[in-house]
mmCIF file of C-alpha atoms and ligand atoms in Angstrom:
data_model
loop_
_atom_site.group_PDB
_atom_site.id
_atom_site.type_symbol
_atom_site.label_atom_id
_atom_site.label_comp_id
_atom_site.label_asym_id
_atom_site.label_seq_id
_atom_site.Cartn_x
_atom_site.Cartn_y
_atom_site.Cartn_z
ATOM 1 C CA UNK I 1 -10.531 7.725 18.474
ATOM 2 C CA UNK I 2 -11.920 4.220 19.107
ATOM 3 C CA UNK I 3 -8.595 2.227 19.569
ATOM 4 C CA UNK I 4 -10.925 -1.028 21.132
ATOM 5 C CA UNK I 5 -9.252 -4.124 19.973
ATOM 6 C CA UNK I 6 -10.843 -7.118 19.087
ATOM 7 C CA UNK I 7 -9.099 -9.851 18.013
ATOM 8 C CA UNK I 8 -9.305 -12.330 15.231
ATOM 9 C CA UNK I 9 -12.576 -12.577 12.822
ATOM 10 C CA UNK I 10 -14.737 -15.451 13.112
ATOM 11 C CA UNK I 11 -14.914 -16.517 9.383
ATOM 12 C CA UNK I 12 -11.439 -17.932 9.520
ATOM 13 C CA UNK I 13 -12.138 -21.278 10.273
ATOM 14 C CA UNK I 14 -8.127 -22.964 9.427
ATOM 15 C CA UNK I 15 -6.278 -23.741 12.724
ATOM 16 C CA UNK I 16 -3.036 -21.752 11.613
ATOM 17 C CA UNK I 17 -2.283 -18.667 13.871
ATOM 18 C CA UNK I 18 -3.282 -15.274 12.261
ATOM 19 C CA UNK I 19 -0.361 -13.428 10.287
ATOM 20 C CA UNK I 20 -0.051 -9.200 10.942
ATOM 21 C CA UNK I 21 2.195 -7.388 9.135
ATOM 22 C CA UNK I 22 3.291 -3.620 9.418
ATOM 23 C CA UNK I 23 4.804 -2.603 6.318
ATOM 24 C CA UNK I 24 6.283 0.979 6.307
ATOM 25 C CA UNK I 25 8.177 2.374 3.670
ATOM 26 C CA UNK I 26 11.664 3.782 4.400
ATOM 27 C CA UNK I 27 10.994 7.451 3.403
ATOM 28 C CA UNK I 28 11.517 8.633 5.948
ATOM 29 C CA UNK I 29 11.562 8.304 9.891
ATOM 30 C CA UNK I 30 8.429 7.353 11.835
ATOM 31 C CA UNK I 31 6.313 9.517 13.559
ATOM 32 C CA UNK I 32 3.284 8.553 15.780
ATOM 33 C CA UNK I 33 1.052 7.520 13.047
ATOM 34 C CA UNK I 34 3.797 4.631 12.290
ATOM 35 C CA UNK I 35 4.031 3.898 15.963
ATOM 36 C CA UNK I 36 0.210 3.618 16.110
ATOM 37 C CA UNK I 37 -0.216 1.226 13.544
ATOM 38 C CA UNK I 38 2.742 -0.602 13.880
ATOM 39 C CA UNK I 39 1.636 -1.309 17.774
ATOM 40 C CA UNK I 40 -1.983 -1.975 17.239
ATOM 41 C CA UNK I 41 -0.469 -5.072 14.335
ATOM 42 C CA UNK I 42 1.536 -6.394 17.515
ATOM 43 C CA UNK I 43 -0.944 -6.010 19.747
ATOM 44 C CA UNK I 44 -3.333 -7.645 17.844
ATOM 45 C CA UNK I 45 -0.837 -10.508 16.878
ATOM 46 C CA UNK I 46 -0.355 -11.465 20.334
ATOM 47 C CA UNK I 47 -3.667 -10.949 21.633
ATOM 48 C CA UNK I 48 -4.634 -13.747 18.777
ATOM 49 C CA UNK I 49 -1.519 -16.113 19.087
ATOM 50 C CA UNK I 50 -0.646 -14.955 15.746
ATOM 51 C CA UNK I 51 2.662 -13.420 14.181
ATOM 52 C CA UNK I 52 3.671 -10.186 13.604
ATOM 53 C CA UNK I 53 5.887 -9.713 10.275
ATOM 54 C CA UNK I 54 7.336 -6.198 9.649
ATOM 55 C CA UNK I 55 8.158 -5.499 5.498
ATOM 56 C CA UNK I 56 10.373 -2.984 4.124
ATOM 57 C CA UNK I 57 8.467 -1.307 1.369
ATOM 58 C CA UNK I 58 11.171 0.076 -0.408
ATOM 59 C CA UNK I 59 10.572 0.008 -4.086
ATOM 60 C CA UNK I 60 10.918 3.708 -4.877
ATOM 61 C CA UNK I 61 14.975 3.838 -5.231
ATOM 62 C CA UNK I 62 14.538 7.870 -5.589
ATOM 63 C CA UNK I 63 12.795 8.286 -1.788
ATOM 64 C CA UNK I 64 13.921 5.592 -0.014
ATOM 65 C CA UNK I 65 17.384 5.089 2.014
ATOM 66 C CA UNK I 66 19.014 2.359 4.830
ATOM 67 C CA UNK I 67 19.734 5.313 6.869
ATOM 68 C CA UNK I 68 15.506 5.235 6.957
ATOM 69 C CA UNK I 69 15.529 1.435 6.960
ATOM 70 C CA UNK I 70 18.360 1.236 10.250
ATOM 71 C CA UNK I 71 16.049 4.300 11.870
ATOM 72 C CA UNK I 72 12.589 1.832 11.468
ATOM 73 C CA UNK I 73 14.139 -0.912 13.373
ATOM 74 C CA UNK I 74 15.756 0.887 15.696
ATOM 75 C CA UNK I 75 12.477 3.387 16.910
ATOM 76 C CA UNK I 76 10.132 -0.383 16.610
ATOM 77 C CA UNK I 77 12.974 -2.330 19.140
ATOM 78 C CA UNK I 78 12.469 0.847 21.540
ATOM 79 C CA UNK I 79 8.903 0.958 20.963
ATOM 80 C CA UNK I 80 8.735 -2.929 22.286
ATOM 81 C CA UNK I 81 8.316 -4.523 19.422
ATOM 82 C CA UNK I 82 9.562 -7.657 18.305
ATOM 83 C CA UNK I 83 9.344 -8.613 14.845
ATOM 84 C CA UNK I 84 10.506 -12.274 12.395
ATOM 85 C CA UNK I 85 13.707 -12.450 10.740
ATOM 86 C CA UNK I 86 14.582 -11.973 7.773
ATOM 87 C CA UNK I 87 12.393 -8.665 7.397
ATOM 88 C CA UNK I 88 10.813 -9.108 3.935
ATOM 89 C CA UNK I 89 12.576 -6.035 1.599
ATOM 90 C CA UNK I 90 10.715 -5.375 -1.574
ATOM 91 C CA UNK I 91 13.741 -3.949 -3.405
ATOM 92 C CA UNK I 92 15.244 -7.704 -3.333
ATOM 93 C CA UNK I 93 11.675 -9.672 -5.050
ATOM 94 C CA UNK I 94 11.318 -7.910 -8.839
ATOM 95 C CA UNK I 95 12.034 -11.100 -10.106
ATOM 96 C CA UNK I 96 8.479 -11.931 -8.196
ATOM 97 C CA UNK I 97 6.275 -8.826 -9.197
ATOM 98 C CA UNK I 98 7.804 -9.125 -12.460
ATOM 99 C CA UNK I 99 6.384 -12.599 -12.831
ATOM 100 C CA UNK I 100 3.107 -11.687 -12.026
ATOM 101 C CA UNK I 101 3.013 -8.596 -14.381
ATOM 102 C CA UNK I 102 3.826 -11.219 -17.129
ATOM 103 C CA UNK I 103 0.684 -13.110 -15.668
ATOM 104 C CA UNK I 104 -1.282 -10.198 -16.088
ATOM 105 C CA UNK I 105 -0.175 -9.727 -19.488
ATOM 106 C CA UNK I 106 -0.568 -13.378 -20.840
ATOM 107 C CA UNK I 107 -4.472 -12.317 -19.934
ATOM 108 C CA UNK I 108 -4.093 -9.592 -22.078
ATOM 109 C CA UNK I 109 -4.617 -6.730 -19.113
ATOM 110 C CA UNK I 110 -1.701 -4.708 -19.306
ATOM 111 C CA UNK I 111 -0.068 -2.047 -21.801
ATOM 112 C CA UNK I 112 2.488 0.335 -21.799
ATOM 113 C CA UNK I 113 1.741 3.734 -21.784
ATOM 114 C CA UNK I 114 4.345 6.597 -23.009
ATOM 115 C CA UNK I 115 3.060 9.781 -22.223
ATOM 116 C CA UNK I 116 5.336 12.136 -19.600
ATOM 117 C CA UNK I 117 3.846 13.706 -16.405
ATOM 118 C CA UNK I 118 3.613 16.830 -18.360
ATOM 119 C CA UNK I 119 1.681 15.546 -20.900
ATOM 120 C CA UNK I 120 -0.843 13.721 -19.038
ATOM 121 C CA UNK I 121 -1.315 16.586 -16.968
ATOM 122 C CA UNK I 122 -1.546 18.543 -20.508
ATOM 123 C CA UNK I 123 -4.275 15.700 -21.741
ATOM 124 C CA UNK I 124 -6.104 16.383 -18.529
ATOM 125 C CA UNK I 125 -6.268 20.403 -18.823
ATOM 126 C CA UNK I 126 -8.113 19.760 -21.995
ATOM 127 C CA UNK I 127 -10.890 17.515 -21.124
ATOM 128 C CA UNK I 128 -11.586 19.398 -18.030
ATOM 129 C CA UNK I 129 -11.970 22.289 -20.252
ATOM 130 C CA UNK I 130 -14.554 19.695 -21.939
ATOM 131 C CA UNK I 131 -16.195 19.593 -18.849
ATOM 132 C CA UNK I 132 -15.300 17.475 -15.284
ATOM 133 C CA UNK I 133 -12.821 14.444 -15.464
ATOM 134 C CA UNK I 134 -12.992 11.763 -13.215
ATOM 135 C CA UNK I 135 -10.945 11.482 -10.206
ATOM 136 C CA UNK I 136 -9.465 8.410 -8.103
ATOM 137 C CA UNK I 137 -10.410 8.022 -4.527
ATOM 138 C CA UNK I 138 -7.093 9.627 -3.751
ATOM 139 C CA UNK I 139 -8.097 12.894 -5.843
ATOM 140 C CA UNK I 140 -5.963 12.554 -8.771
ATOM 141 C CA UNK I 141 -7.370 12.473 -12.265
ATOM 142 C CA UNK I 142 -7.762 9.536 -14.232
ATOM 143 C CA UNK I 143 -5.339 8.053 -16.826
ATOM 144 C CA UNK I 144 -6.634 10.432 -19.752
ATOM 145 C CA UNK I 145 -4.411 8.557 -22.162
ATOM 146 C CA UNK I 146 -5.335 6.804 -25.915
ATOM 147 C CA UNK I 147 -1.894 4.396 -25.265
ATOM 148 C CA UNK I 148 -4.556 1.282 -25.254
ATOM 149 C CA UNK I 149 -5.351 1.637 -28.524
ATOM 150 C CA UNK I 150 -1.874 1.663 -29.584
ATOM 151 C CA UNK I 151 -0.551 -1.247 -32.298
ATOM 152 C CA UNK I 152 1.979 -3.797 -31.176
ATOM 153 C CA UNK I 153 4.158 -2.366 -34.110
ATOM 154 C CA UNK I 154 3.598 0.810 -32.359
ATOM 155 C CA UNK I 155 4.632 -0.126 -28.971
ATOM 156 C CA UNK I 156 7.753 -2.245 -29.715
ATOM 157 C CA UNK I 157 8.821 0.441 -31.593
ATOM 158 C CA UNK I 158 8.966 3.397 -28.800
ATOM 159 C CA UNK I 159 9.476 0.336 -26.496
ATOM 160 C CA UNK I 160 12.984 -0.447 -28.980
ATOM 161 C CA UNK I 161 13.346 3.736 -28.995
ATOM 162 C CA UNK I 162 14.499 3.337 -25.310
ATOM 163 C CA UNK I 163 11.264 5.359 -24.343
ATOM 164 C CA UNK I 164 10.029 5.659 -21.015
ATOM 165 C CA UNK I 165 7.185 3.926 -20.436
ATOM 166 C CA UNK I 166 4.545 3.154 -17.591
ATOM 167 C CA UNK I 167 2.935 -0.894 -17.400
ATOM 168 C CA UNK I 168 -1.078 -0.247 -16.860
ATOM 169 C CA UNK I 169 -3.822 -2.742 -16.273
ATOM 170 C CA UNK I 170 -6.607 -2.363 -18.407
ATOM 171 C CA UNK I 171 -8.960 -1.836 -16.025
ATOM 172 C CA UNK I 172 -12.387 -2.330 -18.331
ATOM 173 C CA UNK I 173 -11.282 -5.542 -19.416
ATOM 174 C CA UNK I 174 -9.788 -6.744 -16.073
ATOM 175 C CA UNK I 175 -12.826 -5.845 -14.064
ATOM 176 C CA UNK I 176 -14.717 -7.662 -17.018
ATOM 177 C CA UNK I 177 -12.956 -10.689 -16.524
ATOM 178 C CA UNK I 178 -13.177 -10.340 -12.431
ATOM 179 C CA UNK I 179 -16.503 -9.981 -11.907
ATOM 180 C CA UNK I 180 -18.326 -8.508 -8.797
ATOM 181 C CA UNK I 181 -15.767 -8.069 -5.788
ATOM 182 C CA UNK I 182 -15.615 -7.703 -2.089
ATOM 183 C CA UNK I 183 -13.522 -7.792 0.963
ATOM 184 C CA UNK I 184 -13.990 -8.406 4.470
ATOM 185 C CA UNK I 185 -13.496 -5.320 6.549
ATOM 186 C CA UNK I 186 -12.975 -5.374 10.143
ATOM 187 C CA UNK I 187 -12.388 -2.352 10.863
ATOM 188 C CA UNK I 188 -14.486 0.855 9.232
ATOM 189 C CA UNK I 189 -14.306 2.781 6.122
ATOM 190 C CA UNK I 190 -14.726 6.468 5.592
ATOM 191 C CA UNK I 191 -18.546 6.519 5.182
ATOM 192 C CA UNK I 192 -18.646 3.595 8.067
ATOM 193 C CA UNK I 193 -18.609 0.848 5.692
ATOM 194 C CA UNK I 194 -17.812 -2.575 7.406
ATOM 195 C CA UNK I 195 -17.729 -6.055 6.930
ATOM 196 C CA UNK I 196 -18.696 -7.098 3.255
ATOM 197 C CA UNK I 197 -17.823 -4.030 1.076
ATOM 198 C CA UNK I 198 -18.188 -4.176 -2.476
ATOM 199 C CA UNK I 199 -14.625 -3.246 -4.157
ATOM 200 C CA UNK I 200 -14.921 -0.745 -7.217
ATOM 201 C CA UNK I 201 -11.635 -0.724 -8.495
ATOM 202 C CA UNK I 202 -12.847 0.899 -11.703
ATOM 203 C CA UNK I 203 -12.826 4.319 -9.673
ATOM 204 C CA UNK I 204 -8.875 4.369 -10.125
ATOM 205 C CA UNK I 205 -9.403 3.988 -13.694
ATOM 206 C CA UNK I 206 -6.169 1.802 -15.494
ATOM 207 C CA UNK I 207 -3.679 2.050 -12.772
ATOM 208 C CA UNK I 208 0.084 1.722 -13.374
ATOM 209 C CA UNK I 209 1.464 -1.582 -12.505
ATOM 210 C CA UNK I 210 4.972 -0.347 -13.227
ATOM 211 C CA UNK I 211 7.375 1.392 -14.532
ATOM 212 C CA UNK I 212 10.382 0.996 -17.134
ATOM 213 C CA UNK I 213 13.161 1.997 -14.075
ATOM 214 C CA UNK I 214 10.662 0.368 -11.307
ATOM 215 C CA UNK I 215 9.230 -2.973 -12.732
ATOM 216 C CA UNK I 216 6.383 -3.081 -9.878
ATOM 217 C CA UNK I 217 3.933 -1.156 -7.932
ATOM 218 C CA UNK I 218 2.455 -0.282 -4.391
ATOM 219 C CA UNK I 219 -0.643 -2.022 -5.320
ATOM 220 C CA UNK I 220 1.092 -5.107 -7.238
ATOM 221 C CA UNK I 221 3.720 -5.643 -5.155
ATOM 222 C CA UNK I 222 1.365 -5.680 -1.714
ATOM 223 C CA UNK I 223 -0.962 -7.768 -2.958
ATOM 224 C CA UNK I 224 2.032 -10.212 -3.851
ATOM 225 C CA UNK I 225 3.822 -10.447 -0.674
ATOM 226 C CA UNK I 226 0.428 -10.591 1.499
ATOM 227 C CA UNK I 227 -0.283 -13.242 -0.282
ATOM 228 C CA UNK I 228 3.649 -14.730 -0.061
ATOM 229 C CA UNK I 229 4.019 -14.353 3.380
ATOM 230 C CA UNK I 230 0.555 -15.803 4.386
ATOM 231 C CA UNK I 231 -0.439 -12.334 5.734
ATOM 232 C CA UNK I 232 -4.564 -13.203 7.204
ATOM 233 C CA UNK I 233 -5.024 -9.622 8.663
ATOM 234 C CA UNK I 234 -4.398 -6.552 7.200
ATOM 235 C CA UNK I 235 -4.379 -3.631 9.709
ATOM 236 C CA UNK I 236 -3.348 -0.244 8.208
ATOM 237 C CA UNK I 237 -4.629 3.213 7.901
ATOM 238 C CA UNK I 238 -7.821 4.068 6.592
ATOM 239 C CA UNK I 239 -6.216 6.241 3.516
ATOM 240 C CA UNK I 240 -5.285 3.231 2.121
ATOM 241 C CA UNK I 241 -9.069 1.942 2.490
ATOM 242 C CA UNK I 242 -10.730 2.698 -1.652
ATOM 243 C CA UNK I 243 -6.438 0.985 -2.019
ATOM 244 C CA UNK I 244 -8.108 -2.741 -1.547
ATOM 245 C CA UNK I 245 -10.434 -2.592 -4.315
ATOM 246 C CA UNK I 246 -7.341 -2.648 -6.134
ATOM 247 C CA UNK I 247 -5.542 -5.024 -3.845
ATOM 248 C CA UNK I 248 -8.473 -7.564 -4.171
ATOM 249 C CA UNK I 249 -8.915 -7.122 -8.174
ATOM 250 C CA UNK I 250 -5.304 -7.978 -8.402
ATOM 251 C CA UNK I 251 -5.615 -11.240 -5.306
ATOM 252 C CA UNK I 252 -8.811 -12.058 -8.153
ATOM 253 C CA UNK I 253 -6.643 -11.994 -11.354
ATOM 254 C CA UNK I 254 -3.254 -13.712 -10.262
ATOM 255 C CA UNK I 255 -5.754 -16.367 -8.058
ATOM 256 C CA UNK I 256 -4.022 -14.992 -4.693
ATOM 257 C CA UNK I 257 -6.229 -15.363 -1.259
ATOM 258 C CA UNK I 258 -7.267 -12.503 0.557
ATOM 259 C CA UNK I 259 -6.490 -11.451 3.866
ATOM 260 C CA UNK I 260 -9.014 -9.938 6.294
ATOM 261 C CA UNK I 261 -8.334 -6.075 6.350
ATOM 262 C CA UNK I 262 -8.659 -3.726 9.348
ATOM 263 C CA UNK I 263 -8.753 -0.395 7.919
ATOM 264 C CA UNK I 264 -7.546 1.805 11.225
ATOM 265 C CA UNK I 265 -7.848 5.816 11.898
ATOM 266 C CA UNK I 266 -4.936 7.817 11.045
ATOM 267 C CA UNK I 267 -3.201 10.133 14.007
ATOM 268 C CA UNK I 268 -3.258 13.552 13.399
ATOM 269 C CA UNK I 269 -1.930 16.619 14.793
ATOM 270 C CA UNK I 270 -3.542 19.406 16.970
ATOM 271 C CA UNK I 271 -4.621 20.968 14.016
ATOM 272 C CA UNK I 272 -6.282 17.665 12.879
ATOM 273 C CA UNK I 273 -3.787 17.397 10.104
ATOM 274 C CA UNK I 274 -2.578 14.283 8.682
ATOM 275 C CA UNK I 275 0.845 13.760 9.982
ATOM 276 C CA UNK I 276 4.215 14.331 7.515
ATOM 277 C CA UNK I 277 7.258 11.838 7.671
ATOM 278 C CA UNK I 278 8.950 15.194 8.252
ATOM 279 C CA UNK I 279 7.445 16.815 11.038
ATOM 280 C CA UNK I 280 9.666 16.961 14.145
ATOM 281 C CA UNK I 281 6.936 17.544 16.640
ATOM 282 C CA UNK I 282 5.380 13.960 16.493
ATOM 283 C CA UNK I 283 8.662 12.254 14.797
ATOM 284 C CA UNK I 284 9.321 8.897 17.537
ATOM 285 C CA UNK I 285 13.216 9.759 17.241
ATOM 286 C CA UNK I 286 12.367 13.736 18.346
ATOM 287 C CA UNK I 287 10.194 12.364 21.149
ATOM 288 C CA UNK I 288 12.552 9.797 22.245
ATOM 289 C CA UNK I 289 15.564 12.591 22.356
ATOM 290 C CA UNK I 290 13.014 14.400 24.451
ATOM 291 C CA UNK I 291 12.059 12.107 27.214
ATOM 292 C CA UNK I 292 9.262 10.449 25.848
ATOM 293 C CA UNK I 293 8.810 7.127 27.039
ATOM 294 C CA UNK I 294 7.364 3.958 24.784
ATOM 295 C CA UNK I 295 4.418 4.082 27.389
ATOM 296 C CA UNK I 296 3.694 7.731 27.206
ATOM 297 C CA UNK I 297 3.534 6.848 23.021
ATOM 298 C CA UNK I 298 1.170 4.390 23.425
ATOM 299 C CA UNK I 299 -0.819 6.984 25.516
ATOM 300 C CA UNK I 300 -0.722 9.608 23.038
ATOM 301 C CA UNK I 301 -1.792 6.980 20.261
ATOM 302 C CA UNK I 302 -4.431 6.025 22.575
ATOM 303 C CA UNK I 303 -3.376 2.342 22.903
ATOM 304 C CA UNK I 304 -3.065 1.775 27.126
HETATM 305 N N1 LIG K 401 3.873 0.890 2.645
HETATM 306 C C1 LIG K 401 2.587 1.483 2.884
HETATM 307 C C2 LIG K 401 2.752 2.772 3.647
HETATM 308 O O1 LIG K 401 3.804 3.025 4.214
HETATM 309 C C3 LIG K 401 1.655 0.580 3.664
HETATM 310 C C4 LIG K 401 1.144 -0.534 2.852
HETATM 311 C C5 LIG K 401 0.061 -1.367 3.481
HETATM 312 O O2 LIG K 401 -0.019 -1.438 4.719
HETATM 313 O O3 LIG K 401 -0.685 -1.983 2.751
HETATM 314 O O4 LIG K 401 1.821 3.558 3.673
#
């Protein structure tokens, strides 16, 4: 793996110190992959004079737990890392994301949609029996659903039922009323793709923006506290890298900057598989109980 670092990007041209963030989500506990990216964000930081910020991304009440939370600050401080206080926690800002959902909606870009799991897995059996059905970057189908062309009467009725219900953006019109997109990458994409990269967020077709029992969304609520906490740089892994035509759709909608992003190369295993929050073998706190030093993990990440 290339781990060169190179810091800063010459089209900022403002005299405020570059802004890193790492921005796990308390799942579970870290493993090298965390360790990785979370070092290469400090590294960079102070290599620029810039500021590293670490967020809790803990939105998903059914997966995440403190226990998770206490473990990521604990394995960071032993990695060497020193982060700004207080640590940004998403589960305390839906009062924010909320906000810009109803921003999106005054544009007319978002409706609920009802179907269950089931039944959009159902909807998507039968048009692949029709023939092929698109796929998002990440390889799940499309929304399949009709719930666009539902009738207000119609929605604030199932809405009034108590019915579950999923907030989507409507991606046609939103990408109509975007325009042409791009970010700045400084790092690489799958296929190589650097520097100005042309963001198709229509390939993730209308994404949810929420849900009834979580009123925000990865994408939503990471494009709103980038933008919050002045984030410049955004260094993660390169699965999240098809993620920012999303992100900057979003940034282009609610009027939000964009930061630079560094898409980086995930760690994986001997068997060159992506690594699992519950893997012992590469887990920091399995290492650590082993002898592993903080230098011999930035060894085995490749960051001397
Ligand atoms: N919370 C995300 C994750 O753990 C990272 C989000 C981001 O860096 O944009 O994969």
């Amino acid at each position: 793996m290339d781990c060169r670092i190179e810091p800063g990007n010459e089209a900022r041209s403002n005299a405020m110190p570059p802004v890193f963030r790492f921005a796990p989500s308390p799942n579970g506990y870290l493993h090298l992959g965390h360790a990785f990216s979370a070092l290469l964000n400090h590294d960079l930081a102070r290599q620029s004079g810039g500021r590293f910020l670490l967020r809790i991304e803990d939105i998903d009440a059914t997966r995440c737990r403190v226990e998770f939370e206490e473990a990521i600050y604990e394995d960071l401080a032993w990695l060497g890392i020193a982060w700004e206080t207080p640590v940004r926690r998403q589960s305390e800002h839906f009062a924010a994301y909320g906000a810009a959902i109803d921003r999106l909606s005054a544009q007319g870009l978002v409706y609920p949609s009802f179907e269950s799991r089931a039944d959009i897995a159902r909807l998507v059996a039968e048009r692949e029996a029709g023939g092929a059905w698109p796929r998002d970057p990440d390889g799940a189908p499309l929304y399949p659903g009709t719930a666009k062309s539902l009738s207000a009467e119609e929605r604030d009725r199932l809405i009034g039922q108590g019915a579950p219900f999923a907030l989507r953006l409507d991606m046609a019109s939103a990408v109509a009323r975007a325009g042409g997109l791009s970010w700045q990458e400084a790092g690489e994409g799958p296929a190589g793709e650097s520097g100005d990269v042309a963001a198709r967020p229509e390939a993730w077709g209308d994404v949810i923006l929420a849900r009834k029992e979580t009123p925000t969304s990865y994408h939503l609520s990471v494009v709103i506290d980038d933008a919050l906490q002045g984030v410049t740089d955004a260094v993660r892994g390169i699965d999240l890298f098809w993620s920012t035509s999303v992100h900057r759709l979003l940034q282009a909608l609610l009027g939000l900057p964009a930061p630079v992003y560094r898409h980086h190369a995930l760690i994986r295993d001997a068997a060159g598989q992506k690594l699992s929050k519950s893997t012992r073998a590469t887990g920091l706190r399995e290492l650590r109980a082993d002898g592993t030093s903080p230098s011999d993990v930035r060894r085995l990440v490749g960051l001397v």
